[in-house]
Coordinates of C-alpha atoms in Angstrom, one line a residue:
Chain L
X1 CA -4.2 270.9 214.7
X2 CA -7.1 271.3 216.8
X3 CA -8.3 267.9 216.6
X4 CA -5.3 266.4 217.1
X5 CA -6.7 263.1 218.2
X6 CA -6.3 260.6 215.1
X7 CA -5.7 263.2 211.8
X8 CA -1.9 263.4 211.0
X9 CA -1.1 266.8 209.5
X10 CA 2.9 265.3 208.4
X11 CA 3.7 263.1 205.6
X12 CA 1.2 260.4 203.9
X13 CA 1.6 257.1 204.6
X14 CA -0.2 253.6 204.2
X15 CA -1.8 252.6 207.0
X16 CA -2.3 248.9 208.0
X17 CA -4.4 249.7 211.0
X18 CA -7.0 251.4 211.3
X19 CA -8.3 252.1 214.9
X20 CA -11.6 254.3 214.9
X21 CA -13.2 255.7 218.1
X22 CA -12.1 253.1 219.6
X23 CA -13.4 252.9 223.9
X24 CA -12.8 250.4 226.6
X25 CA -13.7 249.5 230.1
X26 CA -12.6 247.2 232.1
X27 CA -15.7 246.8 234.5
X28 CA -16.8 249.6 235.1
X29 CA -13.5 251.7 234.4
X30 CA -12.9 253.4 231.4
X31 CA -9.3 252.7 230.2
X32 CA -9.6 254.0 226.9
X33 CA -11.1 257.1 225.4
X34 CA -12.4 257.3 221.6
X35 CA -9.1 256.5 220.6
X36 CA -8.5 257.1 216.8
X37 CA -5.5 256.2 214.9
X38 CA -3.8 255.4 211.8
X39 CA -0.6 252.8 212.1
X40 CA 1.6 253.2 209.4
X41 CA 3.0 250.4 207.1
X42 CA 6.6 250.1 207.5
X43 CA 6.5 252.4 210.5
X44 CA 7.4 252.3 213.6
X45 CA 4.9 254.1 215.8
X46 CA 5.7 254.5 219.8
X47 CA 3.2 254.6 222.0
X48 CA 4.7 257.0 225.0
X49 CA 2.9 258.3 228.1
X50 CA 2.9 257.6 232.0
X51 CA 2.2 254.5 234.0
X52 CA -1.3 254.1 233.9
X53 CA -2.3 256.0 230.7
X54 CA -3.7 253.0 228.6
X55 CA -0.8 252.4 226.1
X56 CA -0.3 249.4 227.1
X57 CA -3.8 248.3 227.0
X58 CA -4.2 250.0 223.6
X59 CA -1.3 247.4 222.1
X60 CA -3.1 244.7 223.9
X61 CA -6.4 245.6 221.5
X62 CA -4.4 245.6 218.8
X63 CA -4.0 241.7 218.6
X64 CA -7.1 241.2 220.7
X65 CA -5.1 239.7 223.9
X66 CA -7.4 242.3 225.8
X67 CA -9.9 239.1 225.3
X68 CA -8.3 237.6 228.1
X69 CA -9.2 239.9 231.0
X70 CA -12.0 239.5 232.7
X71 CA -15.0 242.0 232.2
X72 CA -13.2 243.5 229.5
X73 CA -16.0 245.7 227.3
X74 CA -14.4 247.2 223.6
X75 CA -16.6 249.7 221.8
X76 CA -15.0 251.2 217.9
X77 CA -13.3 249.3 215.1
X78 CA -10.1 248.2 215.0
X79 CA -9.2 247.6 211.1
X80 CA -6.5 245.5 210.0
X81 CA -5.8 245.5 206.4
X82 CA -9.2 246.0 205.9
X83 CA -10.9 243.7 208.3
X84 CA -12.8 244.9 211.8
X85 CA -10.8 242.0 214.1
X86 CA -13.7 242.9 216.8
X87 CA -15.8 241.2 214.1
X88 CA -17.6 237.9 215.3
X89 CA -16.1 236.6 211.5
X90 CA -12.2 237.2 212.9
X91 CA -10.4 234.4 213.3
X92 CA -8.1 235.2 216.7
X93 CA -5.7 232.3 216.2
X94 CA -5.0 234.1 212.8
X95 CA -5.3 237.7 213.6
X96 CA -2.6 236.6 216.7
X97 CA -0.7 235.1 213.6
X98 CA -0.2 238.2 211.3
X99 CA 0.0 240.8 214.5
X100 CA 2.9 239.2 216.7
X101 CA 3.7 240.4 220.2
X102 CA 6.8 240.7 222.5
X103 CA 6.3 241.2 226.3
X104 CA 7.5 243.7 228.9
X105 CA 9.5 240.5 230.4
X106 CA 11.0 238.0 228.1
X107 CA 9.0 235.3 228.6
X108 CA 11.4 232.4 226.5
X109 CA 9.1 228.9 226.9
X110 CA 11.1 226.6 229.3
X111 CA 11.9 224.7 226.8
X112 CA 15.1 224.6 224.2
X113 CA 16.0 227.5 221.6
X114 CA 14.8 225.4 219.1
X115 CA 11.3 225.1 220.2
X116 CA 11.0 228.1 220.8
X117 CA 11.3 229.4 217.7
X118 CA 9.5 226.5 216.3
X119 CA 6.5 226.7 218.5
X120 CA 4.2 229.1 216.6
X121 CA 4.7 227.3 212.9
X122 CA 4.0 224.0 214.6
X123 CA 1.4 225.7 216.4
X124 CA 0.2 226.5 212.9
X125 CA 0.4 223.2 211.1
X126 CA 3.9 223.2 209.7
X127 CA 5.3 219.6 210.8
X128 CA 8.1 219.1 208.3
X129 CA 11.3 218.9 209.8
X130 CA 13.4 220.6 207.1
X131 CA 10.7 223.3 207.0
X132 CA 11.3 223.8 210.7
X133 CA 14.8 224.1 210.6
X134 CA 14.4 226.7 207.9
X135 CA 12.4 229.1 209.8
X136 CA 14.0 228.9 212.8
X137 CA 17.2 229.6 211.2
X138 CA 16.0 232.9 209.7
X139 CA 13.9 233.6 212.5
X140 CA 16.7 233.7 214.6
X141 CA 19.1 234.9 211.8
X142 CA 16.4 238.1 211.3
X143 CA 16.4 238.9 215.3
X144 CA 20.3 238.7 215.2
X145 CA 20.9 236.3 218.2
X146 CA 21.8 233.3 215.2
X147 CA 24.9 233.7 215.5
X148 CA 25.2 233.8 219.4
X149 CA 22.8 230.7 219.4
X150 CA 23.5 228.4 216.6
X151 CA 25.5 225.9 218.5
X152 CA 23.4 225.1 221.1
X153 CA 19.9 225.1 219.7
X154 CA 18.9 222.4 221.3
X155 CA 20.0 223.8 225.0
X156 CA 17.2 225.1 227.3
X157 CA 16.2 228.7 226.5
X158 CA 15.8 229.6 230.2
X159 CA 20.2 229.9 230.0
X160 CA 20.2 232.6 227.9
X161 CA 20.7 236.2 229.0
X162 CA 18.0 238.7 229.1
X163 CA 18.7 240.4 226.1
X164 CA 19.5 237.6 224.3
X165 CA 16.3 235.6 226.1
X166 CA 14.2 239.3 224.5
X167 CA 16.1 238.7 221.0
X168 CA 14.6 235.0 221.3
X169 CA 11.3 235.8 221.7
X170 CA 11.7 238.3 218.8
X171 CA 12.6 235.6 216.8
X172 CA 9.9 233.5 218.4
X173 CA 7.1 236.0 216.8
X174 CA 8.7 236.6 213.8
X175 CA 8.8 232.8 213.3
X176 CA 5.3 233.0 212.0
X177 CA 5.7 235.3 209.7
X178 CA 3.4 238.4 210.7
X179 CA 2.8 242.0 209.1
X180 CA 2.7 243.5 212.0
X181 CA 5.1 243.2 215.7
X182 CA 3.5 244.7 218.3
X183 CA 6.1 245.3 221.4
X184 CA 5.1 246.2 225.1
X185 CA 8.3 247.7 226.6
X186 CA 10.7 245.1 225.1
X187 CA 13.8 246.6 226.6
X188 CA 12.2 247.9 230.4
X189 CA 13.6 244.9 231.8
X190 CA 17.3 245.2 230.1
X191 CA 20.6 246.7 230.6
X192 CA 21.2 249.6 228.5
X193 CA 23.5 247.5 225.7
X194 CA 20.5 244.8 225.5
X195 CA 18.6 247.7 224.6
X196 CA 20.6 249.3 222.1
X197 CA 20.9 245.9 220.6
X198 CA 16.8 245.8 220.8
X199 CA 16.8 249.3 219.1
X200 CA 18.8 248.8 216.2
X201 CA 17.2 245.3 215.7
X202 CA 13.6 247.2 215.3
X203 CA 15.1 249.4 212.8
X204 CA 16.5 246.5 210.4
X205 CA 12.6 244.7 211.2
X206 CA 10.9 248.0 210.0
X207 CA 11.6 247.3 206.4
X208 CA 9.7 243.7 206.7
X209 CA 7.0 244.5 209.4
X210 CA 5.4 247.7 210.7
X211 CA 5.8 247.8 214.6
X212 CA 4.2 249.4 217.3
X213 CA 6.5 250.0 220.6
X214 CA 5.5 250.8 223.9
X215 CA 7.8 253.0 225.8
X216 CA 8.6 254.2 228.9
X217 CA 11.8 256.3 227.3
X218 CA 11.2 259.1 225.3
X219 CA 14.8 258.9 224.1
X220 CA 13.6 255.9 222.4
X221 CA 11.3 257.2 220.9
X222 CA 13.1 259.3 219.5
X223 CA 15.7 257.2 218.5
X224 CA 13.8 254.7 216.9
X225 CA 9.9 256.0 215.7
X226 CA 8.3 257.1 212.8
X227 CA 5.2 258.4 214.8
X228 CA 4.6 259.0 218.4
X229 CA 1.1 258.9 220.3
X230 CA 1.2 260.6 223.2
X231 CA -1.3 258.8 225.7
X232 CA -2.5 260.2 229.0
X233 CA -5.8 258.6 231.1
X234 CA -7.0 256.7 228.7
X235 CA -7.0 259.2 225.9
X236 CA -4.9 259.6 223.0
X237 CA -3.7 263.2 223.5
X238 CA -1.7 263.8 220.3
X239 CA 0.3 261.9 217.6
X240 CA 2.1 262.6 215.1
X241 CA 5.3 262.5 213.3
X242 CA 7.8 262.0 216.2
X243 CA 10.3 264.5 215.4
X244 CA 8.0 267.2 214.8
X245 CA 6.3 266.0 218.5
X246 CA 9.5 266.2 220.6
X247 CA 10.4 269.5 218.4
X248 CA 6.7 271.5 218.3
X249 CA 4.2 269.6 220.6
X250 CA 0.9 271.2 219.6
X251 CA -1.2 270.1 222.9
X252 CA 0.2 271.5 226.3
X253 CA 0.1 268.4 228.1
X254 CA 2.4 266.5 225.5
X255 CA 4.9 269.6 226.0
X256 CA 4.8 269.3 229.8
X257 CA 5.0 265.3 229.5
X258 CA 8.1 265.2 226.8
X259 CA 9.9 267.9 228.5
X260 CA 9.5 266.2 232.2
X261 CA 7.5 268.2 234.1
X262 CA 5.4 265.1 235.2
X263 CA 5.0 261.5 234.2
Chain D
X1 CA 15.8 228.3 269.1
X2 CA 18.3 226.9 266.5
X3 CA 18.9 224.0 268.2
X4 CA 14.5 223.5 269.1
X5 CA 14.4 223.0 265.2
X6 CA 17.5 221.0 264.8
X7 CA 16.5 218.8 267.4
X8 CA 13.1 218.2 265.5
X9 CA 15.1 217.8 262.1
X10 CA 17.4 215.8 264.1
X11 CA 14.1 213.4 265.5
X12 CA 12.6 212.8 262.2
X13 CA 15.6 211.2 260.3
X14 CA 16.4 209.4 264.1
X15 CA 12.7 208.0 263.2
X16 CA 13.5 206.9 259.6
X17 CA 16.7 205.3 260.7
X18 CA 14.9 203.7 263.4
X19 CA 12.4 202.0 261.4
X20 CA 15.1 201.0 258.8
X21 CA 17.5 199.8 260.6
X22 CA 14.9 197.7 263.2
X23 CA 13.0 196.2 259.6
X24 CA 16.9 194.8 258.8
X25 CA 17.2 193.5 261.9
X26 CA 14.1 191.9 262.2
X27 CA 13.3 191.2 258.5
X28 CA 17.0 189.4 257.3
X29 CA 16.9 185.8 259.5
X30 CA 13.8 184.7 258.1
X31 CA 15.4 185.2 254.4
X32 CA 18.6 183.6 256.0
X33 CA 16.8 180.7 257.1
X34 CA 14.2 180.2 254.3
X35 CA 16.7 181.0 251.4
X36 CA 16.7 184.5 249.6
X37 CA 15.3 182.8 246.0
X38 CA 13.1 180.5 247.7
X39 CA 11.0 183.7 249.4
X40 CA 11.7 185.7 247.1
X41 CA 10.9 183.5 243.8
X42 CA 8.5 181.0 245.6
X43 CA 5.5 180.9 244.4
X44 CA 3.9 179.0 247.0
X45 CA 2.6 181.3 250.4
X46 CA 1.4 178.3 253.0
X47 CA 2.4 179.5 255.9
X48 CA 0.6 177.5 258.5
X49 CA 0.4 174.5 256.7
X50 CA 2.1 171.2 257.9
X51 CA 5.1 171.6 255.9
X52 CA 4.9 175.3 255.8
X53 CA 5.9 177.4 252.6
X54 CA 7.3 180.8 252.6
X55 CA 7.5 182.0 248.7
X56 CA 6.2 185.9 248.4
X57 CA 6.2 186.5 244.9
X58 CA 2.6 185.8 244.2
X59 CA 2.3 189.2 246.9
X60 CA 5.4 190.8 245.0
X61 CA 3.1 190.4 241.8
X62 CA -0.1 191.8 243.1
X63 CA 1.2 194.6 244.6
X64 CA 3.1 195.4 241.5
X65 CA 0.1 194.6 239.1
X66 CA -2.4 196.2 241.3
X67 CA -0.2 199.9 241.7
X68 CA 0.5 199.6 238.0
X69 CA -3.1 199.1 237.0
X70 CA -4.1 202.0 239.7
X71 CA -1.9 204.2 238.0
X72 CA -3.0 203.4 234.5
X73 CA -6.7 204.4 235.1
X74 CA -5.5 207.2 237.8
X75 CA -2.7 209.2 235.7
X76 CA -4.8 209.8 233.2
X77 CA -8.1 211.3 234.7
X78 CA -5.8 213.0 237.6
X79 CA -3.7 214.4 235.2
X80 CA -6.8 215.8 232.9
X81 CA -8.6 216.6 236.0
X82 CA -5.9 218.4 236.9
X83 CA -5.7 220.5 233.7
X84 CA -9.1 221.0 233.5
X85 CA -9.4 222.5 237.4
X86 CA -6.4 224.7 236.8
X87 CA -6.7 226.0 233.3
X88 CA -10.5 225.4 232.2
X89 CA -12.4 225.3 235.2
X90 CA -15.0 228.6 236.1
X91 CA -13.8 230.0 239.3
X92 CA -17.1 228.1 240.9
X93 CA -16.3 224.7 239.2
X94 CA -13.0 225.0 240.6
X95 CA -14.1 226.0 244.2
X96 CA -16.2 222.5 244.2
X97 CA -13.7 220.2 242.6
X98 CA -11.1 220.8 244.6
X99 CA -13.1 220.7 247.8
X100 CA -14.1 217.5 246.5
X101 CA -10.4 216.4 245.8
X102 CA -9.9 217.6 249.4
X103 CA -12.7 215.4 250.7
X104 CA -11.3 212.7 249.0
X105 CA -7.9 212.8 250.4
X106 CA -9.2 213.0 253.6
X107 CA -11.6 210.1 253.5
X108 CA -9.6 207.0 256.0
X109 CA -9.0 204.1 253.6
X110 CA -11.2 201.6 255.6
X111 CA -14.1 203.6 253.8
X112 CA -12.5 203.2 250.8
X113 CA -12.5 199.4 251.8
X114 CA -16.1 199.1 252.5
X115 CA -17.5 201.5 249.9
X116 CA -15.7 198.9 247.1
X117 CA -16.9 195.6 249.2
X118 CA -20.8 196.8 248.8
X119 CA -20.0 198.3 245.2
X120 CA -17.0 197.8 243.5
X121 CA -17.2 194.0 244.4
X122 CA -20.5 193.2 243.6
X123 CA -20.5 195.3 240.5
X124 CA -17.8 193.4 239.2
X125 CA -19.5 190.2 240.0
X126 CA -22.8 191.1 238.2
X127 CA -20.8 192.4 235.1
X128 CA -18.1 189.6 234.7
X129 CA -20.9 187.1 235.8
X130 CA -18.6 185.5 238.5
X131 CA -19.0 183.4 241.6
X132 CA -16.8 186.4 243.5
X133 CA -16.2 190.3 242.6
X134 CA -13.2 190.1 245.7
X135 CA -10.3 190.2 243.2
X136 CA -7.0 192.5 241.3
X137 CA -9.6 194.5 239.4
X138 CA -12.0 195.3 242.4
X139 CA -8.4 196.3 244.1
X140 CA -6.9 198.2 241.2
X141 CA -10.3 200.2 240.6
X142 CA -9.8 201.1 244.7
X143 CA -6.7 202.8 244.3
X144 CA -6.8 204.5 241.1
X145 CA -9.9 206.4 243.3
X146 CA -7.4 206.4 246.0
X147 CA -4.5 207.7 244.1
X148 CA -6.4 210.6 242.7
X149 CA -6.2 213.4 245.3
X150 CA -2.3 212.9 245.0
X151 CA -2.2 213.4 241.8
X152 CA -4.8 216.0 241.4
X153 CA -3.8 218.5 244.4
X154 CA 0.4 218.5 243.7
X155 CA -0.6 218.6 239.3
X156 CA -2.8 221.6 239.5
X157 CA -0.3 222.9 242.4
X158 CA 2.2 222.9 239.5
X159 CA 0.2 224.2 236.5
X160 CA -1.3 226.9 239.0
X161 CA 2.3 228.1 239.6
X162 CA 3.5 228.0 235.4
X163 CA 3.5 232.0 235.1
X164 CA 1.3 233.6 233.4
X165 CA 4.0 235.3 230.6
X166 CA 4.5 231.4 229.0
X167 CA 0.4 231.3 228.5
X168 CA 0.7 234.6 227.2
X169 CA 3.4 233.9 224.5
X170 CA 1.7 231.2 223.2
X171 CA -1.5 232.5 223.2
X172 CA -0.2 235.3 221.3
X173 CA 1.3 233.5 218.9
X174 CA -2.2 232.3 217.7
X175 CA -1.8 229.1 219.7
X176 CA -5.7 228.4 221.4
X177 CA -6.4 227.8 224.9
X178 CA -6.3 223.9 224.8
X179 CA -3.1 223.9 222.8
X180 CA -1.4 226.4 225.2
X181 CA -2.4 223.9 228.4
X182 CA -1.1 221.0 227.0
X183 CA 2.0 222.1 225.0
X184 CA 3.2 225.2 227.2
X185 CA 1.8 224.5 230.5
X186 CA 2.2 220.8 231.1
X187 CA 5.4 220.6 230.1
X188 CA 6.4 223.7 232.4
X189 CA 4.7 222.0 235.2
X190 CA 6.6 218.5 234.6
X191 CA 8.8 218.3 237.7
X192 CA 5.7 219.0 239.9
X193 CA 3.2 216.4 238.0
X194 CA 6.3 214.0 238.1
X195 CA 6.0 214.8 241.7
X196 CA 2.3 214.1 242.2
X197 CA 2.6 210.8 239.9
X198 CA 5.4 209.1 242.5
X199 CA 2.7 210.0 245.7
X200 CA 0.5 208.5 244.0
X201 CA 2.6 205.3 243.2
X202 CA 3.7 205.5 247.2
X203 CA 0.0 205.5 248.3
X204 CA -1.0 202.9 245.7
X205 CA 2.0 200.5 247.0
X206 CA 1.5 201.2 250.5
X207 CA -2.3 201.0 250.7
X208 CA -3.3 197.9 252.9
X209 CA -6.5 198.2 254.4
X210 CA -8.9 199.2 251.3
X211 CA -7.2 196.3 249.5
X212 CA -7.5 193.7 251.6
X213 CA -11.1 194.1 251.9
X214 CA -11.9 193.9 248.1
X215 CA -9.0 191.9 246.8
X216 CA -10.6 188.7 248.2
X217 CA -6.8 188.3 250.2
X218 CA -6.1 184.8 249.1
X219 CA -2.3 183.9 248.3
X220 CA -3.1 183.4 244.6
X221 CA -0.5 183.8 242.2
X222 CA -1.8 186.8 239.8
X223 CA -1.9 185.3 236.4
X224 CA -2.8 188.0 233.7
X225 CA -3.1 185.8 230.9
X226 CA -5.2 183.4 232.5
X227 CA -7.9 186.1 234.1
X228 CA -5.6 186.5 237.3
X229 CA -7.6 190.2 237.1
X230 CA -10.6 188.6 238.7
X231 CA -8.9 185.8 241.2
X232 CA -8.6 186.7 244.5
X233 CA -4.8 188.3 245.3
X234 CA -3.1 189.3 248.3
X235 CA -0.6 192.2 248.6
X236 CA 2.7 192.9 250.4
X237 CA 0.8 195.0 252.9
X238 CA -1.8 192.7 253.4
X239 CA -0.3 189.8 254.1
X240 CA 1.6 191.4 256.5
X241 CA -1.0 192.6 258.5
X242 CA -3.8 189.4 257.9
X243 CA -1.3 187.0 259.3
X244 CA 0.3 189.3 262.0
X245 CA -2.4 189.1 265.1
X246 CA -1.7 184.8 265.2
X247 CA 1.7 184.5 263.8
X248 CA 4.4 183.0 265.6
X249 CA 8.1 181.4 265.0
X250 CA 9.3 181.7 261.7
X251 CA 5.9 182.8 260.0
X252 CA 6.0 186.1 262.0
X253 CA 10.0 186.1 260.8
X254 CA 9.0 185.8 257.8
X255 CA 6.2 188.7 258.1
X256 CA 9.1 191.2 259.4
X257 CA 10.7 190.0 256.1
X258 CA 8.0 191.0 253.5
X259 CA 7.4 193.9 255.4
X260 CA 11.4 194.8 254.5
X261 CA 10.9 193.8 251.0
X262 CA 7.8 196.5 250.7
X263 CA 9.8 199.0 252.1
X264 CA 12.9 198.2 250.0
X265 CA 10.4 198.0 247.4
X266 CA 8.6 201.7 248.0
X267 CA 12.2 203.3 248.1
X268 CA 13.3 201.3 244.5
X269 CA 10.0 202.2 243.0
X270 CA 10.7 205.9 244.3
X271 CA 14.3 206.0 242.8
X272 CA 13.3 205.3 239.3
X273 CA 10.4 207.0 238.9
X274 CA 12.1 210.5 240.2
X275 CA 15.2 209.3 238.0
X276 CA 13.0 208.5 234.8
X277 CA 10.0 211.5 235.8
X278 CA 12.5 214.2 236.5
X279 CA 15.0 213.7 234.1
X280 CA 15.6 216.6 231.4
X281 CA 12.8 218.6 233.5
X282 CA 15.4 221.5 233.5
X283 CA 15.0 224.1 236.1

């Protein structure tokens, strides 16, 4: 597996994005490197690699937030279901829709459980109050803080604890319904039972939505991913089925990261 | 060193007790003597007349109508100001907005004053087609200019310091830029445009010199409904200080006393609004 960057050699597997050659700068520094990639359906694919090696920016093209930065230049496709979302004809209040995110930080609204959850279908034109109520509830039921949280909807989110603030704004993208979750180090900023609670909560979402993780633990990659992408300056050194990565890395550099001899 | 500080803490509440406790003294026997209802309810201000009168609430009135209708026309452009210089505005934009904000704050109300005599005055004159611009509205269209560096500077203080991470969750939850400033930002930054909304009120209320040279300072009673808007008014502060240089006896009494009744006033007004503002802001 020479080319290792983009063709998987394991097991098939629908893909619902389709990222191809994809290259980025921000000003005149190049973050990303020709990055190709095939994000399973159903998956969960880890993005792994250290500080600083564009696998967090690379989520952050995913749903386009990249858009924010200043100076920002994209060159590639990025192909959701079919559609380049770096086309002028891509609708970014939709594609945000159907590809959700959840931060390094939980970052609840400081406003109450409730509206929270309720902020993207409102956001999104659903007014009805019994409609409201219904999401919410299996938004938060889904993200397994419902029970924890169903007495005091209406108290301010900002109370919660971290993990349970994190669960929250699970609940808070899943709320409007998207294919995809894409997560940027949802447990960095958790205790280690937060995290485990985090963990097992992305392997009951798999079956709904395909997710993409960012990690800084390789032992959760392991744990919870389908694939692993090994990133390192801005270029996608190898991916591939995770087991098989951690077991028989094929490029040296994903050997020395995985078994700690830097990063 | 401790005690350097606490003697300066110590100073400025020796101040505000100062000034509270000589405005009792001074302001109470002319209520005593004229009768609280009378000056408080009277409608009548002759104070150097024959058989003098001493009723203030034709002054309670304007200085309530005229803050009220400052902060009708100044909430709202402060406030979207605001927005727009700390969520919209190019870095540039920015730069010269808030240097103008900054301008404005630092301009001394007796320019304020003349600026609306040779515009604001006239211009109302002209457009209403009356024999006098001097009145409420020439006031009222004063301060709400008055009121906005308040409310500008301490709003996009607080929307500058909603972090980032709330934008962000909105924004990736397909909200757009507009709806994430007024429906994740604002509402973080609600204690802090509370905030800027009751300086405003206190500089609105407490305004004297700008007022009294476009608000025509006649004792009128205000009367909305019959086009009090363009009579010629008089505030608390202003009748304090028009009648102050040549009073004497129980007129000048009587001035200590309306000066009381705008300070009990300022600290009222201040209760409720922080009490109605800042309720159910959270943390």
């Amino acid at each position: 597996m020479n080319s290792i960057n983009g063709e998987k050699m394991e097991d098939t597997y629908k893909s619902i994005i389709q990222v191809d050659d994809l290259s980025l700068w921000y000003g005149q520094n190049q973050a990303l490197h020709n990055v190709c990639m095939d994000i399973g359906e159903g998956r969960i694919t880890a993005l792994i690699g250290p500080s600083g090696c564009g696998k967090s920016t690379f989520l952050k093209t995913l749903n386009r937030m990249n858009d924010l930065v200043q100076g920002v230049r994209i060159q590639g496709t990025v192909s959701f279901e079919g559609q380049d979302i770096y086309s002028p004809q891509t609708d970014v209040s939709e594609l945000r829709r159907r590809i959700g995110m959840v931060f390094q930080k939980p970052n609840p609204f400081p406003m109450s459980i409730y509206d929270n959850v309720a902020y993207g279908p409102r956001t999104h034109g659903t007014k009805a109050k019994a409609r409201l109520d219904e999401i919410v509830e299996s938004s938060l039921r889904a993200s397994a803080i419902w029970d924890e949280v169903k007495d005091r909807l209406k108290s301010n989110a900002l109370g919660l604890s971290g993990g349970q603030q994190q669960r929250l704004c699970i609940a808070r993208a899943l709320a409007v319904r998207p294919k995809v979750l894409l997560m940027d180090e949802p447990t960095s900023a958790l205790d280690p039972i937060s995290t485990s609670r985090i963990e097992e909560l992305a392997l009951q979402l798999k079956n709904d939505y395909s997710i993409v993780i960012v990690t800084h633990n390789m032992q959760q990659a392991v744990r919870i991913s389908d694939d692993t992408a090994f990133f390192l300056l801005g270029e996608l050194v190898e991916f591939g089925d995770t087991e098989r990565m951690f077991s028989q890395p094929t490029d040296k550099r994903t050997e020395d990261y995985i078994t700690g001899r830097f990063g | 060193m401790h005690g350097v500080f606490l003697a300066c803490g110590l100073l400025t509440i020796g101040f505000v007790l100062l000034i509270t406790v000589y405005l009792v003294v001074s302001g109470i026997p002319a209520i005593h003597r004229i009768g609280f209802f009378k000056f408080m309810f009277g409608t009548k201000w002759a104070s150097t007349a024959a058989e003098p009168s001493f009723g203030i609430l034709p002054f309670i009135l304007t200085s309530i109508y005229g803050t009220a209708g400052a902060m009708l026309l100044g909430i709202p452009l402060g406030f979207f100001t605001a927005v727009y210089i700390s969520k919209f505005a190019p870095k540039a934009v920015r730069n010269v907005l808030m240097g103008a904000v900054e301008l404005l704050a630092g301009i001394p109300s007796v320019v304020y004053g003349l600026v609306g005599m040779l515009v604001i005055v006239p211009g109302i004159r002209t457009v209403f087609g009356l024999p006098d611009g001097a009145s409420l509205l020439a006031a009222i269209i004063v301060l709400s200019i008055m009121v906005l560096p308040s409310i500008v500077k301490v709003s996009v203080n607080a929307l500058d310091a909603v972090p980032r991470e709330y934008e962000d969750a909105s924004l990736a939850l397909g909200a757009n830029e507009v709806e994430t400033a007024f429906r994740v930002a604002v509402p973080a930054a609600r204690s802090g445009i509370a905030a800027s909304v009751v300086m405003g009120v206190g500089r609105a209320i407490g305004e004297a010199m700008a007022v009294m040279m476009v608000s025509g300072n006649v004792a009128n009673m205000p009367l909305l409904s019959k086009g009090g808007l363009f009579e010629s008014v008089r505030f608390l502060t202003t009748a304090v200080a028009s009648e102050m240089a040549y009073s004497a006896g129980l007129q000048r009494q009587a001035l200590f006393s309306i000066a009381l009744v705008l300070y009990l006033f300022i600290l009222l007004v201040n209760a409720i609004l922080n009490s109605i503002l800042k309720k159910g802001g959270g943390k």
